[in-house]
mmCIF file of C-alpha atoms in Angstrom:
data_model
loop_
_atom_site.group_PDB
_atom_site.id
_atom_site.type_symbol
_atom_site.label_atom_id
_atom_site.label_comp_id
_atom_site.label_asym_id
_atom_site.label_seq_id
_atom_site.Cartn_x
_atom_site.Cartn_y
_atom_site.Cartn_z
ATOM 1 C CA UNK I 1 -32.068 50.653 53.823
ATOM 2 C CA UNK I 2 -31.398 51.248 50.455
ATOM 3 C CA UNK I 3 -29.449 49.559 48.462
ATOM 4 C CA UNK I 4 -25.786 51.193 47.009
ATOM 5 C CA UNK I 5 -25.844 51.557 43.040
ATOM 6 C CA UNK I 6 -22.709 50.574 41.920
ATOM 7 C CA UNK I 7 -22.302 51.186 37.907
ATOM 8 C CA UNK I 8 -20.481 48.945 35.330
ATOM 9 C CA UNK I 9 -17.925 49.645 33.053
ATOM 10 C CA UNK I 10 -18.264 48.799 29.498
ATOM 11 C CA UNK I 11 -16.188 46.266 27.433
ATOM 12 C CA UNK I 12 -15.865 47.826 24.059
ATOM 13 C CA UNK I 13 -15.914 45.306 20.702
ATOM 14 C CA UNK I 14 -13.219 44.953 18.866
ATOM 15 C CA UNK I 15 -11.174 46.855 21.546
ATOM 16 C CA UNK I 16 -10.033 46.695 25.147
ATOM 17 C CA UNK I 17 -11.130 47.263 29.119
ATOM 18 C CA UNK I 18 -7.998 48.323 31.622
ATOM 19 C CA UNK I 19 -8.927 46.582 34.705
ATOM 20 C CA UNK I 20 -11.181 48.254 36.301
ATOM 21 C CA UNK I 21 -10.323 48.774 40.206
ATOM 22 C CA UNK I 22 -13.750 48.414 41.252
ATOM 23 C CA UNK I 23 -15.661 49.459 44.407
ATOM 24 C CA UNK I 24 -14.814 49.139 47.702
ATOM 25 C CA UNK I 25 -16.610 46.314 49.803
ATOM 26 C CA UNK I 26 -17.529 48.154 52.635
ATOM 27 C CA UNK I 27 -19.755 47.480 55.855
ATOM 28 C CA UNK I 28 -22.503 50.172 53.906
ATOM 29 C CA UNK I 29 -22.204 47.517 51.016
ATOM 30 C CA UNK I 30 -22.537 44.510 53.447
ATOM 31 C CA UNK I 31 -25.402 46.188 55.555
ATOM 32 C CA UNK I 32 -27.525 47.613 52.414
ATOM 33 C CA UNK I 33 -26.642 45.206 49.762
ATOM 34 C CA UNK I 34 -25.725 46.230 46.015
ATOM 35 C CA UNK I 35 -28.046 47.728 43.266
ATOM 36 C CA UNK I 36 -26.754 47.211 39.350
ATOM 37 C CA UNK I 37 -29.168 49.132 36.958
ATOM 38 C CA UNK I 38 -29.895 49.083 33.775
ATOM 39 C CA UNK I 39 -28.267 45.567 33.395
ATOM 40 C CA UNK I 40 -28.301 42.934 30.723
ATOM 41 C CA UNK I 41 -27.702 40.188 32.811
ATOM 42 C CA UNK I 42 -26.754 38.055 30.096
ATOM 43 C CA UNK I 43 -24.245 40.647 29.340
ATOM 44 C CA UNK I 44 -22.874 41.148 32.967
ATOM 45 C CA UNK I 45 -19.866 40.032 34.700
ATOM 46 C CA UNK I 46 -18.961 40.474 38.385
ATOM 47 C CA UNK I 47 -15.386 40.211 39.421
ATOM 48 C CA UNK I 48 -15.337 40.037 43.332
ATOM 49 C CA UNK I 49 -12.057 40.055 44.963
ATOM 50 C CA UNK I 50 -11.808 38.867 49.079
ATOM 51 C CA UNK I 51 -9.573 40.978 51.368
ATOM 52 C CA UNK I 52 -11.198 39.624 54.947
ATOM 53 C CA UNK I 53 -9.834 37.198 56.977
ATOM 54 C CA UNK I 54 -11.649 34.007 55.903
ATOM 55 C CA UNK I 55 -13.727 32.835 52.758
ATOM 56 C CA UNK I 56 -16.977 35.307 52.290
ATOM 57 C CA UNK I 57 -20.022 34.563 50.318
ATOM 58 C CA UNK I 58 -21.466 36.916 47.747
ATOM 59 C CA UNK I 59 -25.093 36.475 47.133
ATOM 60 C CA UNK I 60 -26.744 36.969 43.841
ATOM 61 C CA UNK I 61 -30.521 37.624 44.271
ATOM 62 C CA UNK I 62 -33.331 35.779 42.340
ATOM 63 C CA UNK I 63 -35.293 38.181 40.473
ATOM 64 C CA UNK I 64 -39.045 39.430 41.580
ATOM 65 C CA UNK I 65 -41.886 39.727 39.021
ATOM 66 C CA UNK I 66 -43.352 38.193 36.059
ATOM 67 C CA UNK I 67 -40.386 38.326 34.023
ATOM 68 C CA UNK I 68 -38.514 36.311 36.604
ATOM 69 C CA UNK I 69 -40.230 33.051 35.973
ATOM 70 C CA UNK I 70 -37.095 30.820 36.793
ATOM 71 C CA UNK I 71 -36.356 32.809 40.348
ATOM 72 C CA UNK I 72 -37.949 29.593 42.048
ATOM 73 C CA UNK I 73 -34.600 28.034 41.797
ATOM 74 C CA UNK I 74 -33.050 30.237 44.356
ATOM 75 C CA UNK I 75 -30.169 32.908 44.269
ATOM 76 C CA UNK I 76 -27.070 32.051 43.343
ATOM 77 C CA UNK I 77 -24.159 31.855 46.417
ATOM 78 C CA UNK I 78 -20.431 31.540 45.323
ATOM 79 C CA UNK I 79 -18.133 31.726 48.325
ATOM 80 C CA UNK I 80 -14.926 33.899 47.573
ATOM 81 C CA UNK I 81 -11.869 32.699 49.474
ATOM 82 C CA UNK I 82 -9.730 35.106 51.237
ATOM 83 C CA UNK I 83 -6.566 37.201 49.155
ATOM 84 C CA UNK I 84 -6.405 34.333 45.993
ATOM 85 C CA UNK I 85 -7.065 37.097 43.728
ATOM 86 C CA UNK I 86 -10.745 37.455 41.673
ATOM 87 C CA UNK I 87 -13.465 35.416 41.303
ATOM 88 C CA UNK I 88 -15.954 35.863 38.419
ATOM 89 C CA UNK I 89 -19.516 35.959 38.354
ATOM 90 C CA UNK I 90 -21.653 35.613 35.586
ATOM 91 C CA UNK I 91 -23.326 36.248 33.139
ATOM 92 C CA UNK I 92 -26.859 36.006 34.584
ATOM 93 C CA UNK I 93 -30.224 34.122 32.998
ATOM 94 C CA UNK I 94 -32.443 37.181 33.297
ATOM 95 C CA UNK I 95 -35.482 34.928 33.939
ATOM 96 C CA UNK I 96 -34.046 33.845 36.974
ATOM 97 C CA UNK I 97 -31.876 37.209 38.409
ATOM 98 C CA UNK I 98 -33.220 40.305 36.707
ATOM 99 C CA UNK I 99 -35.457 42.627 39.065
ATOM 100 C CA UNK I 100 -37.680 45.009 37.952
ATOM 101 C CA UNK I 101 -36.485 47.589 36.230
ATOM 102 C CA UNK I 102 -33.449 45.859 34.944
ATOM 103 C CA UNK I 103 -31.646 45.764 38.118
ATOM 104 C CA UNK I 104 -29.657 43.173 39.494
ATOM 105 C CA UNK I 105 -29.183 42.776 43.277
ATOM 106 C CA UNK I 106 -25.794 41.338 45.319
ATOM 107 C CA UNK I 107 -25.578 40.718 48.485
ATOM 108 C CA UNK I 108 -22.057 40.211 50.746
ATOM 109 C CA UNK I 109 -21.655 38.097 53.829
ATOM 110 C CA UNK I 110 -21.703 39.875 57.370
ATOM 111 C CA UNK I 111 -17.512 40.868 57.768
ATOM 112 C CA UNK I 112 -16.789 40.413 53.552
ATOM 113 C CA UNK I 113 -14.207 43.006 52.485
ATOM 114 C CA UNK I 114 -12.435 43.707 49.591
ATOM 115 C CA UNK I 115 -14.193 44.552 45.810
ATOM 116 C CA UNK I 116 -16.771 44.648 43.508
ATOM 117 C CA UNK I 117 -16.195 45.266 39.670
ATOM 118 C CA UNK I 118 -19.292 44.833 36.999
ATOM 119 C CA UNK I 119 -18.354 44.550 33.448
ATOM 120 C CA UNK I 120 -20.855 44.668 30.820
ATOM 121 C CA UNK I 121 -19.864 42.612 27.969
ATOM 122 C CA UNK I 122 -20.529 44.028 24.392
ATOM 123 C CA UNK I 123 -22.697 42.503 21.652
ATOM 124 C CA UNK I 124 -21.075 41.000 18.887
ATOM 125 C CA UNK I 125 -22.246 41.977 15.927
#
């Protein structure tokens, strides 16, 4: 199956982001997994918030290809517990999580429900 492209929203410089509600965890998330393009992964943030019954993991996949030379140390799992508000995620080495094509893949525990935010942090310049 293919994976569901969820897109980010933008922190501006010098500025503000309202928080953003996110996308809804859903068993088409959990079954296919999450696609992120045209990341930065330096630059990206997840904010993951747990509505099921127990703590859930969410699974951040090593990268594949050349420029993922540090994927040998695995993906990175951060269990979410269950309605204590968000957790945070990130931001990423790119040699160890970026996929080709600047994606970034996430993957949710069978039965996790709740939400999915990415927030791309600005350059400061």
């Amino acid at each position: 199956m293919a994976r569901t492209a969820v897109s980010y929203s933008p922190l501006v410089p010098n500025s503000h982001l309202s928080n953003p509600p996110g996308t809804t965890i859903d068993s088409t998330l959990v079954t296919n997994g999450v696609v992120i393009n045209g990341v930065d992964p330096e630059r990206t943030v997840l904010r993951v918030n747990n509505t099921a019954a127990g703590a859930k993991n969410v699974t951040v996949k090593t990268g594949a290809g050349s420029q993922s030379w540090m994927a040998g140390q695995g993906d990175l799992v951060q269990s979410v517990a269950a309605n204590t508000g968000s957790e945070f995620l990130g931001p990423f080495t790119s040699a160890r999580f970026q996929q080709r094509g600047s994606k970034l893949y996430v993957d949710f525990e069978s039965g996790f429900t709740g939400t999915i935010a990415v927030i791309k942090l600005p350059k400061a310049y």
